[in-house]
Amino acid sequence: MLPVASRSSLGILLAMSVLGLYADAGPGHGQQAALSGTGAISGALVSAADGAPVRNATVQASCEFATSSTVVSRAVRTDENGRFAFEGLPACSYKLSAFQQPFLRSVYGQRRPGTGLGKLLVLADGRRLTDIRFPIAIGGAISGRVQTPSRDAVAGVRVEGLALVEVGKRVELRFAAEAVSNDRGEYRLFGLNPGRYVIRVTEPEQPHQSPAPRLAQAGMQVNDCPISPTRSPTYYPSAPRFSTAVPVDLDLSAELFGLDVTVFRGPLTPVRGRLVGLDQLPPTTRAVLADGFVCQAVGSIEADGRFSFGSVPPGPYRVDVRTPTGSGGFWASVEVGISSTAEGIVVPMQPGVRVAGRARTDAGPWDPKLLRPDEPIELVLNIRLGAGAEMYSARTTIGQAGSFEILGVAPGHYEIWGTSTESMGGIVNAVFNGTDSVDFGLDVGSGGVAGLDLVYSAKVHKLVGRIAPSTNNSDSPCYAVVFAKDSAYWMPGS
């Protein structure tokens, strides 16, 4: 789960490819001598299902000192008996985490994998915590067969498990696992968290073409809506569109068998039409054919307004169009029913609305002295025109007096964030009609938004530190991630 910056205090997660590291936050902190100690933590990593040892798994012990920004993070591998041991630990409250396929990434003390902070192990000087029993749950699995309507096996196609994740007021579609069907058409998706899934089968555009490698990692939002497709994916059990798919619920460590997918072999309808109401379209105009909240196809648009969405299965859809924001920002959202023919669809464009307000800081009124010409502070509104489509953004720069406006914004539900600089942090609050849009998103209606109250953080701290491996391999790659200490502000599934 990738954390998202929030108003709560920040923690730091450090990860490396070596087994043991420390970090300090600048001069006077985090000297190596201060990071060693006489404490120890040891125990066994076991399967939550039957208590069997989990071998060759990574177990990490990490803590943050309350009196400084220093973080200790060390990792070891479990032995043949699932045993792990950390020696020479300084006094601190430690979090234990573990991962090994096909088990779920888990934190010691969690009631359910992937939820909650777990239980901290408080280690005093010289204290040895032994015989820690750390159970981790095996991931769930979904298996079945990909077949034609005549029940012939379909080999070599991509099968994906897509998780339906609720984020605020919306539902997102996230990658969870994928497989390629074998010569018998069989597939198996494993290592799945409990939750609700849809199964999607995608055939290559060209016959006998191998599936391209998927670059997305588990937890990432689906962002692969095709441009003018000639084939349609199939959703379990045999649906050519997402809105007619049958989702499946997977319990913790459960396995679902026999989820056979019959690939869609029905007719596809070419979709073409014209955008009206504008003499000239900007080259960055975007058009999406949406099936519910999911993108079915991205359109190709000509400068004179003609568009094509390729060929799609018959059914009800929505055409969403956006031009860049500004004084000439236009939009359209039209419901269309596609049957055996879909030629000559007319989509009227409408002018966008105004989003305006005033910014201040959490230290008081807006201070123009905090602004630098080479570092403008921006307000950014983001929206997806259907899950799977690229992000569409509307942005503006905060003025010297703290006022701002964005013209030509299309109505919709937006995520809101602001850029930060060395002298100004990001947005802490964004309140409109009594609702904080940072937490719940900003609803822009047909009348626009006036009086959006932005609060930026003026309490900016520079994080300076050093990461040192416990081995002599100084070339080992490493990274630091800053995240909210309170997991309630983390984005689910990311």
PDB file of N, CA, C and O in Angstrom, residues 306-370:
ATOM      1  N   ARG A 306     -14.217  15.435 -36.188  1.00  0.00           N
ATOM      2  CA  ARG A 306     -14.580  14.043 -36.442  1.00  0.00           C
ATOM      3  C   ARG A 306     -13.829  13.126 -35.482  1.00  0.00           C
ATOM      4  O   ARG A 306     -12.648  13.332 -35.203  1.00  0.00           O
ATOM      5  N   PHE A 307     -14.531  12.115 -34.975  1.00  0.00           N
ATOM      6  CA  PHE A 307     -13.895  11.184 -34.043  1.00  0.00           C
ATOM      7  C   PHE A 307     -14.267   9.751 -34.390  1.00  0.00           C
ATOM      8  O   PHE A 307     -15.270   9.478 -35.050  1.00  0.00           O
ATOM      9  N   SER A 308     -13.430   8.831 -33.891  1.00  0.00           N
ATOM     10  CA  SER A 308     -13.682   7.400 -34.053  1.00  0.00           C
ATOM     11  C   SER A 308     -13.199   6.690 -32.803  1.00  0.00           C
ATOM     12  O   SER A 308     -12.128   7.006 -32.265  1.00  0.00           O
ATOM     13  N   PHE A 309     -14.008   5.732 -32.329  1.00  0.00           N
ATOM     14  CA  PHE A 309     -13.632   4.938 -31.163  1.00  0.00           C
ATOM     15  C   PHE A 309     -13.275   3.504 -31.538  1.00  0.00           C
ATOM     16  O   PHE A 309     -13.256   2.622 -30.682  1.00  0.00           O
ATOM     17  N   GLY A 310     -13.012   3.249 -32.797  1.00  0.00           N
ATOM     18  CA  GLY A 310     -12.735   1.886 -33.204  1.00  0.00           C
ATOM     19  C   GLY A 310     -14.013   1.074 -33.202  1.00  0.00           C
ATOM     20  O   GLY A 310     -15.094   1.579 -33.509  1.00  0.00           O
ATOM     21  N   SER A 311     -13.906  -0.217 -32.839  1.00  0.00           N
ATOM     22  CA  SER A 311     -15.057  -1.114 -32.847  1.00  0.00           C
ATOM     23  C   SER A 311     -15.280  -1.668 -31.445  1.00  0.00           C
ATOM     24  O   SER A 311     -14.342  -2.155 -30.802  1.00  0.00           O
ATOM     25  N   VAL A 312     -16.522  -1.594 -30.987  1.00  0.00           N
ATOM     26  CA  VAL A 312     -16.855  -2.014 -29.624  1.00  0.00           C
ATOM     27  C   VAL A 312     -18.118  -2.878 -29.654  1.00  0.00           C
ATOM     28  O   VAL A 312     -18.890  -2.832 -30.617  1.00  0.00           O
ATOM     29  N   PRO A 313     -18.379  -3.671 -28.592  1.00  0.00           N
ATOM     30  CA  PRO A 313     -19.604  -4.448 -28.526  1.00  0.00           C
ATOM     31  C   PRO A 313     -20.827  -3.538 -28.397  1.00  0.00           C
ATOM     32  O   PRO A 313     -20.735  -2.447 -27.831  1.00  0.00           O
ATOM     33  N   PRO A 314     -21.963  -3.941 -28.905  1.00  0.00           N
ATOM     34  CA  PRO A 314     -23.183  -3.141 -28.746  1.00  0.00           C
ATOM     35  C   PRO A 314     -23.550  -2.962 -27.275  1.00  0.00           C
ATOM     36  O   PRO A 314     -23.225  -3.802 -26.427  1.00  0.00           O
ATOM     37  N   GLY A 315     -24.229  -1.847 -26.975  1.00  0.00           N
ATOM     38  CA  GLY A 315     -24.673  -1.591 -25.615  1.00  0.00           C
ATOM     39  C   GLY A 315     -24.729  -0.113 -25.323  1.00  0.00           C
ATOM     40  O   GLY A 315     -24.376   0.727 -26.164  1.00  0.00           O
ATOM     41  N   PRO A 316     -25.142   0.262 -24.112  1.00  0.00           N
ATOM     42  CA  PRO A 316     -25.181   1.680 -23.729  1.00  0.00           C
ATOM     43  C   PRO A 316     -23.800   2.167 -23.290  1.00  0.00           C
ATOM     44  O   PRO A 316     -23.093   1.492 -22.541  1.00  0.00           O
ATOM     45  N   TYR A 317     -23.434   3.351 -23.756  1.00  0.00           N
ATOM     46  CA  TYR A 317     -22.143   3.950 -23.415  1.00  0.00           C
ATOM     47  C   TYR A 317     -22.339   5.438 -23.139  1.00  0.00           C
ATOM     48  O   TYR A 317     -23.435   5.986 -23.284  1.00  0.00           O
ATOM     49  N   ARG A 318     -21.228   6.068 -22.782  1.00  0.00           N
ATOM     50  CA  ARG A 318     -21.211   7.522 -22.576  1.00  0.00           C
ATOM     51  C   ARG A 318     -19.962   8.082 -23.263  1.00  0.00           C
ATOM     52  O   ARG A 318     -18.853   7.559 -23.077  1.00  0.00           O
ATOM     53  N   VAL A 319     -20.147   9.132 -24.055  1.00  0.00           N
ATOM     54  CA  VAL A 319     -19.026   9.810 -24.696  1.00  0.00           C
ATOM     55  C   VAL A 319     -18.629  11.004 -23.830  1.00  0.00           C
ATOM     56  O   VAL A 319     -19.442  11.907 -23.597  1.00  0.00           O
ATOM     57  N   ASP A 320     -17.404  10.995 -23.310  1.00  0.00           N
ATOM     58  CA  ASP A 320     -16.873  12.099 -22.510  1.00  0.00           C
ATOM     59  C   ASP A 320     -15.744  12.764 -23.274  1.00  0.00           C
ATOM     60  O   ASP A 320     -14.808  12.085 -23.734  1.00  0.00           O
ATOM     61  N   VAL A 321     -15.813  14.104 -23.406  1.00  0.00           N
ATOM     62  CA  VAL A 321     -14.801  14.857 -24.138  1.00  0.00           C
ATOM     63  C   VAL A 321     -14.325  16.016 -23.271  1.00  0.00           C
ATOM     64  O   VAL A 321     -15.131  16.666 -22.588  1.00  0.00           O
ATOM     65  N   ARG A 322     -13.025  16.274 -23.293  1.00  0.00           N
ATOM     66  CA  ARG A 322     -12.455  17.410 -22.572  1.00  0.00           C
ATOM     67  C   ARG A 322     -11.421  18.101 -23.447  1.00  0.00           C
ATOM     68  O   ARG A 322     -10.571  17.450 -24.059  1.00  0.00           O
ATOM     69  N   THR A 323     -11.495  19.437 -23.502  1.00  0.00           N
ATOM     70  CA  THR A 323     -10.412  20.222 -24.091  1.00  0.00           C
ATOM     71  C   THR A 323      -9.598  20.802 -22.943  1.00  0.00           C
ATOM     72  O   THR A 323     -10.030  20.772 -21.784  1.00  0.00           O
ATOM     73  N   PRO A 324      -8.406  21.340 -23.208  1.00  0.00           N
ATOM     74  CA  PRO A 324      -7.631  21.950 -22.120  1.00  0.00           C
ATOM     75  C   PRO A 324      -8.420  23.069 -21.458  1.00  0.00           C
ATOM     76  O   PRO A 324      -9.210  23.763 -22.096  1.00  0.00           O
ATOM     77  N   THR A 325      -8.202  23.263 -20.155  1.00  0.00           N
ATOM     78  CA  THR A 325      -8.904  24.318 -19.434  1.00  0.00           C
ATOM     79  C   THR A 325      -8.364  25.682 -19.847  1.00  0.00           C
ATOM     80  O   THR A 325      -7.321  25.813 -20.474  1.00  0.00           O
ATOM     81  N   GLY A 326      -9.089  26.715 -19.465  1.00  0.00           N
ATOM     82  CA  GLY A 326      -8.751  28.079 -19.835  1.00  0.00           C
ATOM     83  C   GLY A 326     -10.003  28.770 -20.344  1.00  0.00           C
ATOM     84  O   GLY A 326     -11.115  28.245 -20.248  1.00  0.00           O
ATOM     85  N   SER A 327      -9.829  29.960 -20.916  1.00  0.00           N
ATOM     86  CA  SER A 327     -10.992  30.712 -21.385  1.00  0.00           C
ATOM     87  C   SER A 327     -11.737  29.975 -22.489  1.00  0.00           C
ATOM     88  O   SER A 327     -12.919  30.219 -22.718  1.00  0.00           O
ATOM     89  N   GLY A 328     -11.026  29.056 -23.175  1.00  0.00           N
ATOM     90  CA  GLY A 328     -11.669  28.296 -24.238  1.00  0.00           C
ATOM     91  C   GLY A 328     -11.897  26.849 -23.874  1.00  0.00           C
ATOM     92  O   GLY A 328     -11.988  26.001 -24.766  1.00  0.00           O
ATOM     93  N   GLY A 329     -11.982  26.543 -22.588  1.00  0.00           N
ATOM     94  CA  GLY A 329     -12.177  25.167 -22.155  1.00  0.00           C
ATOM     95  C   GLY A 329     -13.598  24.695 -22.417  1.00  0.00           C
ATOM     96  O   GLY A 329     -14.572  25.344 -22.011  1.00  0.00           O
ATOM     97  N   PHE A 330     -13.741  23.553 -23.120  1.00  0.00           N
ATOM     98  CA  PHE A 330     -15.050  22.998 -23.428  1.00  0.00           C
ATOM     99  C   PHE A 330     -15.101  21.529 -23.011  1.00  0.00           C
ATOM    100  O   PHE A 330     -14.071  20.885 -22.825  1.00  0.00           O
ATOM    101  N   TRP A 331     -16.334  21.020 -22.906  1.00  0.00           N
ATOM    102  CA  TRP A 331     -16.514  19.634 -22.497  1.00  0.00           C
ATOM    103  C   TRP A 331     -17.808  19.086 -23.078  1.00  0.00           C
ATOM    104  O   TRP A 331     -18.664  19.818 -23.564  1.00  0.00           O
ATOM    105  N   ALA A 332     -17.954  17.782 -23.019  1.00  0.00           N
ATOM    106  CA  ALA A 332     -19.199  17.127 -23.430  1.00  0.00           C
ATOM    107  C   ALA A 332     -19.315  15.807 -22.688  1.00  0.00           C
ATOM    108  O   ALA A 332     -18.315  15.162 -22.358  1.00  0.00           O
ATOM    109  N   SER A 333     -20.543  15.422 -22.408  1.00  0.00           N
ATOM    110  CA  SER A 333     -20.836  14.123 -21.813  1.00  0.00           C
ATOM    111  C   SER A 333     -22.216  13.703 -22.313  1.00  0.00           C
ATOM    112  O   SER A 333     -23.230  14.260 -21.898  1.00  0.00           O
ATOM    113  N   VAL A 334     -22.235  12.720 -23.215  1.00  0.00           N
ATOM    114  CA  VAL A 334     -23.464  12.338 -23.910  1.00  0.00           C
ATOM    115  C   VAL A 334     -23.662  10.830 -23.815  1.00  0.00           C
ATOM    116  O   VAL A 334     -22.745  10.055 -24.109  1.00  0.00           O
ATOM    117  N   GLU A 335     -24.855  10.427 -23.393  1.00  0.00           N
ATOM    118  CA  GLU A 335     -25.200   9.004 -23.375  1.00  0.00           C
ATOM    119  C   GLU A 335     -25.563   8.560 -24.789  1.00  0.00           C
ATOM    120  O   GLU A 335     -26.311   9.247 -25.502  1.00  0.00           O
ATOM    121  N   VAL A 336     -25.013   7.414 -25.208  1.00  0.00           N
ATOM    122  CA  VAL A 336     -25.303   6.891 -26.540  1.00  0.00           C
ATOM    123  C   VAL A 336     -25.622   5.402 -26.436  1.00  0.00           C
ATOM    124  O   VAL A 336     -25.061   4.688 -25.610  1.00  0.00           O
ATOM    125  N   GLY A 337     -26.542   4.961 -27.263  1.00  0.00           N
ATOM    126  CA  GLY A 337     -26.857   3.546 -27.361  1.00  0.00           C
ATOM    127  C   GLY A 337     -26.315   3.006 -28.663  1.00  0.00           C
ATOM    128  O   GLY A 337     -26.679   3.482 -29.749  1.00  0.00           O
ATOM    129  N   ILE A 338     -25.425   2.026 -28.589  1.00  0.00           N
ATOM    130  CA  ILE A 338     -24.775   1.490 -29.778  1.00  0.00           C
ATOM    131  C   ILE A 338     -25.370   0.127 -30.102  1.00  0.00           C
ATOM    132  O   ILE A 338     -25.375  -0.780 -29.256  1.00  0.00           O
ATOM    133  N   SER A 339     -25.866  -0.001 -31.316  1.00  0.00           N
ATOM    134  CA  SER A 339     -26.440  -1.274 -31.758  1.00  0.00           C
ATOM    135  C   SER A 339     -25.584  -1.806 -32.901  1.00  0.00           C
ATOM    136  O   SER A 339     -24.360  -1.824 -32.808  1.00  0.00           O
ATOM    137  N   SER A 340     -26.211  -2.226 -33.977  1.00  0.00           N
ATOM    138  CA  SER A 340     -25.449  -2.768 -35.107  1.00  0.00           C
ATOM    139  C   SER A 340     -24.757  -1.688 -35.913  1.00  0.00           C
ATOM    140  O   SER A 340     -23.813  -1.953 -36.651  1.00  0.00           O
ATOM    141  N   THR A 341     -25.215  -0.445 -35.774  1.00  0.00           N
ATOM    142  CA  THR A 341     -24.577   0.686 -36.459  1.00  0.00           C
ATOM    143  C   THR A 341     -24.426   1.843 -35.478  1.00  0.00           C
ATOM    144  O   THR A 341     -25.260   2.037 -34.593  1.00  0.00           O
ATOM    145  N   ALA A 342     -23.335   2.591 -35.619  1.00  0.00           N
ATOM    146  CA  ALA A 342     -23.105   3.755 -34.752  1.00  0.00           C
ATOM    147  C   ALA A 342     -22.326   4.792 -35.542  1.00  0.00           C
ATOM    148  O   ALA A 342     -21.205   5.170 -35.194  1.00  0.00           O
ATOM    149  N   GLU A 343     -22.913   5.237 -36.637  1.00  0.00           N
ATOM    150  CA  GLU A 343     -22.304   6.244 -37.496  1.00  0.00           C
ATOM    151  C   GLU A 343     -23.035   7.572 -37.301  1.00  0.00           C
ATOM    152  O   GLU A 343     -24.227   7.607 -37.024  1.00  0.00           O
ATOM    153  N   GLY A 344     -22.298   8.659 -37.425  1.00  0.00           N
ATOM    154  CA  GLY A 344     -22.924   9.976 -37.404  1.00  0.00           C
ATOM    155  C   GLY A 344     -23.390  10.433 -36.038  1.00  0.00           C
ATOM    156  O   GLY A 344     -24.331  11.224 -35.944  1.00  0.00           O
ATOM    157  N   ILE A 345     -22.743   9.975 -34.967  1.00  0.00           N
ATOM    158  CA  ILE A 345     -23.098  10.450 -33.622  1.00  0.00           C
ATOM    159  C   ILE A 345     -22.688  11.919 -33.488  1.00  0.00           C
ATOM    160  O   ILE A 345     -21.559  12.298 -33.804  1.00  0.00           O
ATOM    161  N   VAL A 346     -23.611  12.747 -33.041  1.00  0.00           N
ATOM    162  CA  VAL A 346     -23.343  14.181 -32.871  1.00  0.00           C
ATOM    163  C   VAL A 346     -23.177  14.474 -31.381  1.00  0.00           C
ATOM    164  O   VAL A 346     -24.058  14.159 -30.573  1.00  0.00           O
ATOM    165  N   VAL A 347     -22.047  15.069 -31.035  1.00  0.00           N
ATOM    166  CA  VAL A 347     -21.750  15.379 -29.631  1.00  0.00           C
ATOM    167  C   VAL A 347     -21.553  16.886 -29.504  1.00  0.00           C
ATOM    168  O   VAL A 347     -20.540  17.428 -29.971  1.00  0.00           O
ATOM    169  N   PRO A 348     -22.530  17.614 -28.909  1.00  0.00           N
ATOM    170  CA  PRO A 348     -22.385  19.067 -28.757  1.00  0.00           C
ATOM    171  C   PRO A 348     -21.443  19.419 -27.610  1.00  0.00           C
ATOM    172  O   PRO A 348     -21.566  18.886 -26.505  1.00  0.00           O
ATOM    173  N   MET A 349     -20.504  20.313 -27.866  1.00  0.00           N
ATOM    174  CA  MET A 349     -19.559  20.764 -26.848  1.00  0.00           C
ATOM    175  C   MET A 349     -20.140  21.949 -26.073  1.00  0.00           C
ATOM    176  O   MET A 349     -20.843  22.791 -26.631  1.00  0.00           O
ATOM    177  N   GLN A 350     -19.833  22.020 -24.792  1.00  0.00           N
ATOM    178  CA  GLN A 350     -20.321  23.088 -23.920  1.00  0.00           C
ATOM    179  C   GLN A 350     -19.142  23.791 -23.265  1.00  0.00           C
ATOM    180  O   GLN A 350     -18.112  23.165 -22.985  1.00  0.00           O
ATOM    181  N   PRO A 351     -19.276  25.091 -22.982  1.00  0.00           N
ATOM    182  CA  PRO A 351     -18.188  25.792 -22.286  1.00  0.00           C
ATOM    183  C   PRO A 351     -18.063  25.304 -20.844  1.00  0.00           C
ATOM    184  O   PRO A 351     -19.048  24.978 -20.179  1.00  0.00           O
ATOM    185  N   GLY A 352     -16.825  25.259 -20.378  1.00  0.00           N
ATOM    186  CA  GLY A 352     -16.583  24.847 -19.003  1.00  0.00           C
ATOM    187  C   GLY A 352     -16.967  25.917 -18.009  1.00  0.00           C
ATOM    188  O   GLY A 352     -17.343  27.034 -18.376  1.00  0.00           O
ATOM    189  N   VAL A 353     -16.875  25.584 -16.728  1.00  0.00           N
ATOM    190  CA  VAL A 353     -17.286  26.488 -15.651  1.00  0.00           C
ATOM    191  C   VAL A 353     -16.050  27.013 -14.919  1.00  0.00           C
ATOM    192  O   VAL A 353     -14.917  26.628 -15.197  1.00  0.00           O
ATOM    193  N   ARG A 354     -16.292  27.899 -13.983  1.00  0.00           N
ATOM    194  CA  ARG A 354     -15.218  28.564 -13.254  1.00  0.00           C
ATOM    195  C   ARG A 354     -15.077  27.968 -11.855  1.00  0.00           C
ATOM    196  O   ARG A 354     -16.071  27.758 -11.151  1.00  0.00           O
ATOM    197  N   VAL A 355     -13.832  27.688 -11.466  1.00  0.00           N
ATOM    198  CA  VAL A 355     -13.506  27.275 -10.098  1.00  0.00           C
ATOM    199  C   VAL A 355     -12.601  28.343  -9.513  1.00  0.00           C
ATOM    200  O   VAL A 355     -11.528  28.627 -10.067  1.00  0.00           O
ATOM    201  N   ALA A 356     -13.021  28.969  -8.414  1.00  0.00           N
ATOM    202  CA  ALA A 356     -12.266  30.098  -7.868  1.00  0.00           C
ATOM    203  C   ALA A 356     -12.319  30.076  -6.351  1.00  0.00           C
ATOM    204  O   ALA A 356     -13.170  29.446  -5.725  1.00  0.00           O
ATOM    205  N   GLY A 357     -11.379  30.812  -5.757  1.00  0.00           N
ATOM    206  CA  GLY A 357     -11.332  30.907  -4.304  1.00  0.00           C
ATOM    207  C   GLY A 357     -10.107  31.676  -3.862  1.00  0.00           C
ATOM    208  O   GLY A 357      -9.509  32.435  -4.618  1.00  0.00           O
ATOM    209  N   ARG A 358      -9.735  31.447  -2.620  1.00  0.00           N
ATOM    210  CA  ARG A 358      -8.596  32.160  -2.046  1.00  0.00           C
ATOM    211  C   ARG A 358      -7.778  31.196  -1.186  1.00  0.00           C
ATOM    212  O   ARG A 358      -8.334  30.301  -0.529  1.00  0.00           O
ATOM    213  N   ALA A 359      -6.475  31.406  -1.213  1.00  0.00           N
ATOM    214  CA  ALA A 359      -5.565  30.564  -0.441  1.00  0.00           C
ATOM    215  C   ALA A 359      -5.010  31.318   0.751  1.00  0.00           C
ATOM    216  O   ALA A 359      -4.885  32.549   0.725  1.00  0.00           O
ATOM    217  N   ARG A 360      -4.689  30.588   1.793  1.00  0.00           N
ATOM    218  CA  ARG A 360      -3.994  31.112   2.967  1.00  0.00           C
ATOM    219  C   ARG A 360      -3.061  30.018   3.462  1.00  0.00           C
ATOM    220  O   ARG A 360      -2.970  28.951   2.863  1.00  0.00           O
ATOM    221  N   THR A 361      -2.349  30.305   4.534  1.00  0.00           N
ATOM    222  CA  THR A 361      -1.457  29.287   5.097  1.00  0.00           C
ATOM    223  C   THR A 361      -1.940  28.904   6.484  1.00  0.00           C
ATOM    224  O   THR A 361      -2.769  29.600   7.095  1.00  0.00           O
ATOM    225  N   ASP A 362      -1.419  27.789   6.990  1.00  0.00           N
ATOM    226  CA  ASP A 362      -1.804  27.378   8.334  1.00  0.00           C
ATOM    227  C   ASP A 362      -1.147  28.235   9.411  1.00  0.00           C
ATOM    228  O   ASP A 362      -1.395  28.051  10.600  1.00  0.00           O
ATOM    229  N   ALA A 363      -0.315  29.205   8.970  1.00  0.00           N
ATOM    230  CA  ALA A 363       0.285  30.140   9.919  1.00  0.00           C
ATOM    231  C   ALA A 363      -0.404  31.496   9.904  1.00  0.00           C
ATOM    232  O   ALA A 363      -0.060  32.372  10.692  1.00  0.00           O
ATOM    233  N   GLY A 364      -1.376  31.696   8.977  1.00  0.00           N
ATOM    234  CA  GLY A 364      -2.067  32.963   8.905  1.00  0.00           C
ATOM    235  C   GLY A 364      -2.425  33.323   7.476  1.00  0.00           C
ATOM    236  O   GLY A 364      -2.534  32.447   6.609  1.00  0.00           O
ATOM    237  N   PRO A 365      -2.589  34.628   7.172  1.00  0.00           N
ATOM    238  CA  PRO A 365      -2.949  35.049   5.814  1.00  0.00           C
ATOM    239  C   PRO A 365      -1.869  34.687   4.804  1.00  0.00           C
ATOM    240  O   PRO A 365      -0.721  34.404   5.152  1.00  0.00           O
ATOM    241  N   TRP A 366      -2.260  34.725   3.538  1.00  0.00           N
ATOM    242  CA  TRP A 366      -1.320  34.429   2.462  1.00  0.00           C
ATOM    243  C   TRP A 366      -0.208  35.476   2.448  1.00  0.00           C
ATOM    244  O   TRP A 366      -0.462  36.677   2.496  1.00  0.00           O
ATOM    245  N   ASP A 367       1.031  35.008   2.394  1.00  0.00           N
ATOM    246  CA  ASP A 367       2.182  35.906   2.426  1.00  0.00           C
ATOM    247  C   ASP A 367       2.877  35.865   1.069  1.00  0.00           C
ATOM    248  O   ASP A 367       3.499  34.861   0.709  1.00  0.00           O
ATOM    249  N   PRO A 368       2.788  36.936   0.281  1.00  0.00           N
ATOM    250  CA  PRO A 368       3.422  36.929  -1.046  1.00  0.00           C
ATOM    251  C   PRO A 368       4.929  36.759  -0.979  1.00  0.00           C
ATOM    252  O   PRO A 368       5.562  36.404  -1.978  1.00  0.00           O
ATOM    253  N   LYS A 369       5.535  37.015   0.192  1.00  0.00           N
ATOM    254  CA  LYS A 369       6.982  36.849   0.319  1.00  0.00           C
ATOM    255  C   LYS A 369       7.391  35.373   0.199  1.00  0.00           C
ATOM    256  O   LYS A 369       8.561  35.073  -0.048  1.00  0.00           O
ATOM    257  N   LEU A 370       6.423  34.476   0.385  1.00  0.00           N
ATOM    258  CA  LEU A 370       6.729  33.050   0.279  1.00  0.00           C
ATOM    259  C   LEU A 370       6.819  32.600  -1.174  1.00  0.00           C
ATOM    260  O   LEU A 370       7.270  31.477  -1.452  1.00  0.00           O
TER     261      LEU A 370
END
